[in-house]
């Protein structure tokens, strides 16, 4: 499922940069101490393995952002997308008890940040 998350986010980023641009993928560890994260925002404390996919593409207005995780919603033209990519991402993240943040500005680009909970380190006696 993690592969589907990475693949779908990267495909959408690529498609948003029809005239070229920069796709940046990074991973990092995040410790949350109660500040809200995700859609909808909910406090989720703990350690998270995070993936960020950022592009310098067309970006999205708020009216589009509110629908992006709905099945069959697409901004791509006919025969270009099914509208299932971000719905699949959202479901895979939920299956892993994670969260997703989205920041997007029209004409500037979008950044999707995913958090998946890290399991506590096991202690061997």
Short mmCIF file of C-alpha atoms in Angstrom, two decimals:
data_model
loop_
_atom_site.label_atom_id
_atom_site.label_comp_id
_atom_site.label_asym_id
_atom_site.label_seq_id
_atom_site.Cartn_x
_atom_site.Cartn_y
_atom_site.Cartn_z
CA UNK A 1 0.00 0.00 0.00
CA UNK A 2 2.87 2.41 0.67
CA UNK A 3 3.98 1.94 -2.95
CA UNK A 4 0.50 3.00 -4.12
CA UNK A 5 0.71 6.15 -2.02
CA UNK A 6 4.10 7.12 -3.47
CA UNK A 7 3.14 6.19 -7.03
CA UNK A 8 -0.18 8.06 -7.06
CA UNK A 9 1.24 11.20 -5.45
CA UNK A 10 4.16 11.26 -7.90
CA UNK A 11 1.93 10.65 -10.94
CA UNK A 12 -0.35 13.52 -9.92
CA UNK A 13 2.67 15.77 -9.34
CA UNK A 14 4.08 14.89 -12.75
CA UNK A 15 0.74 15.51 -14.45
CA UNK A 16 0.44 18.93 -12.79
CA UNK A 17 3.70 20.03 -14.45
CA UNK A 18 2.80 19.74 -18.14
CA UNK A 19 5.34 22.46 -19.03
CA UNK A 20 8.05 20.98 -16.81
CA UNK A 21 9.01 21.74 -13.25
CA UNK A 22 10.50 20.19 -10.15
CA UNK A 23 9.25 17.15 -8.26
CA UNK A 24 10.73 16.77 -4.79
CA UNK A 25 10.25 13.61 -2.72
CA UNK A 26 11.61 13.44 0.80
CA UNK A 27 11.22 11.31 3.88
CA UNK A 28 11.67 12.31 7.49
CA UNK A 29 10.77 11.40 11.05
CA UNK A 30 8.35 13.69 12.88
CA UNK A 31 7.51 13.83 16.58
CA UNK A 32 4.08 15.39 17.17
CA UNK A 33 3.21 16.70 20.60
CA UNK A 34 -0.45 17.53 20.09
CA UNK A 35 -0.69 20.13 17.32
CA UNK A 36 -3.39 19.35 14.72
CA UNK A 37 -2.47 17.53 11.51
CA UNK A 38 -4.36 16.01 8.63
CA UNK A 39 -7.68 16.32 6.90
CA UNK A 40 -9.75 16.83 8.99
CA UNK A 41 -7.27 18.31 11.49
CA UNK A 42 -6.96 16.09 14.54
CA UNK A 43 -4.25 16.02 17.17
CA UNK A 44 -2.15 12.90 16.78
CA UNK A 45 0.73 12.71 19.19
CA UNK A 46 3.61 10.33 18.71
CA UNK A 47 6.37 9.44 16.28
CA UNK A 48 5.62 9.40 12.56
CA UNK A 49 7.41 8.25 9.43
CA UNK A 50 6.65 10.99 6.92
CA UNK A 51 6.74 11.29 3.14
CA UNK A 52 6.49 14.63 1.38
CA UNK A 53 5.80 14.97 -2.35
CA UNK A 54 6.09 18.54 -3.65
CA UNK A 55 5.75 19.90 -7.17
CA UNK A 56 6.07 23.23 -8.93
CA UNK A 57 2.99 22.55 -11.02
CA UNK A 58 -0.29 24.36 -11.54
CA UNK A 59 -1.48 24.12 -7.92
CA UNK A 60 -5.13 23.93 -6.85
CA UNK A 61 -7.63 26.47 -5.54
CA UNK A 62 -9.52 25.79 -2.28
CA UNK A 63 -12.65 24.86 -4.24
CA UNK A 64 -10.73 21.94 -5.79
CA UNK A 65 -8.88 20.96 -2.60
CA UNK A 66 -12.13 20.25 -0.77
CA UNK A 67 -12.93 17.44 -3.26
CA UNK A 68 -9.58 15.85 -4.08
CA UNK A 69 -10.04 12.71 -1.97
CA UNK A 70 -13.53 11.95 -3.32
CA UNK A 71 -13.69 8.86 -5.56
CA UNK A 72 -13.97 9.74 -9.26
CA UNK A 73 -13.15 13.43 -8.72
CA UNK A 74 -10.57 14.52 -11.29
CA UNK A 75 -9.22 17.73 -12.73
CA UNK A 76 -7.74 15.86 -15.69
CA UNK A 77 -9.52 15.83 -19.01
CA UNK A 78 -11.47 12.91 -20.47
CA UNK A 79 -9.42 9.74 -20.99
CA UNK A 80 -6.63 11.11 -18.76
CA UNK A 81 -7.62 10.10 -15.26
CA UNK A 82 -10.09 7.96 -13.34
CA UNK A 83 -10.31 10.13 -10.25
CA UNK A 84 -9.27 7.20 -8.08
CA UNK A 85 -5.63 8.06 -7.40
CA UNK A 86 -6.06 10.36 -4.40
CA UNK A 87 -9.03 8.34 -3.11
CA UNK A 88 -6.71 5.32 -3.11
CA UNK A 89 -4.02 7.36 -1.32
CA UNK A 90 -6.51 8.49 1.31
CA UNK A 91 -7.78 4.93 1.92
CA UNK A 92 -4.26 3.48 2.14
CA UNK A 93 -3.25 6.13 4.67
CA UNK A 94 -6.37 5.44 6.72
CA UNK A 95 -5.59 1.70 6.65
CA UNK A 96 -2.20 2.52 8.20
CA UNK A 97 -3.79 4.84 10.82
CA UNK A 98 -2.00 7.79 9.28
CA UNK A 99 -2.76 11.35 8.18
CA UNK A 100 -2.25 13.56 5.14
CA UNK A 101 -1.69 17.32 4.89
CA UNK A 102 -2.08 19.20 1.63
CA UNK A 103 -0.81 22.68 0.83
CA UNK A 104 -1.46 24.10 -2.62
CA UNK A 105 -1.28 27.49 -4.29
CA UNK A 106 -2.53 28.04 -7.84
CA UNK A 107 0.37 28.83 -10.15
CA UNK A 108 2.94 27.79 -7.54
CA UNK A 109 2.44 24.07 -6.85
CA UNK A 110 1.34 21.56 -4.26
CA UNK A 111 2.85 19.65 -1.36
CA UNK A 112 1.33 16.47 0.02
CA UNK A 113 2.75 15.29 3.34
CA UNK A 114 1.82 11.83 4.64
CA UNK A 115 2.41 10.55 8.17
CA UNK A 116 2.36 6.86 9.12
CA UNK A 117 2.75 5.98 12.82
CA UNK A 118 6.06 4.46 13.84
CA UNK A 119 5.88 1.39 16.02
CA UNK A 120 7.57 1.81 19.39
CA UNK A 121 10.98 0.21 19.59
CA UNK A 122 10.84 -3.20 21.18
CA UNK A 123 12.80 -3.74 24.35
CA UNK A 124 14.70 -6.98 24.71
CA UNK A 125 15.16 -8.13 28.33
#
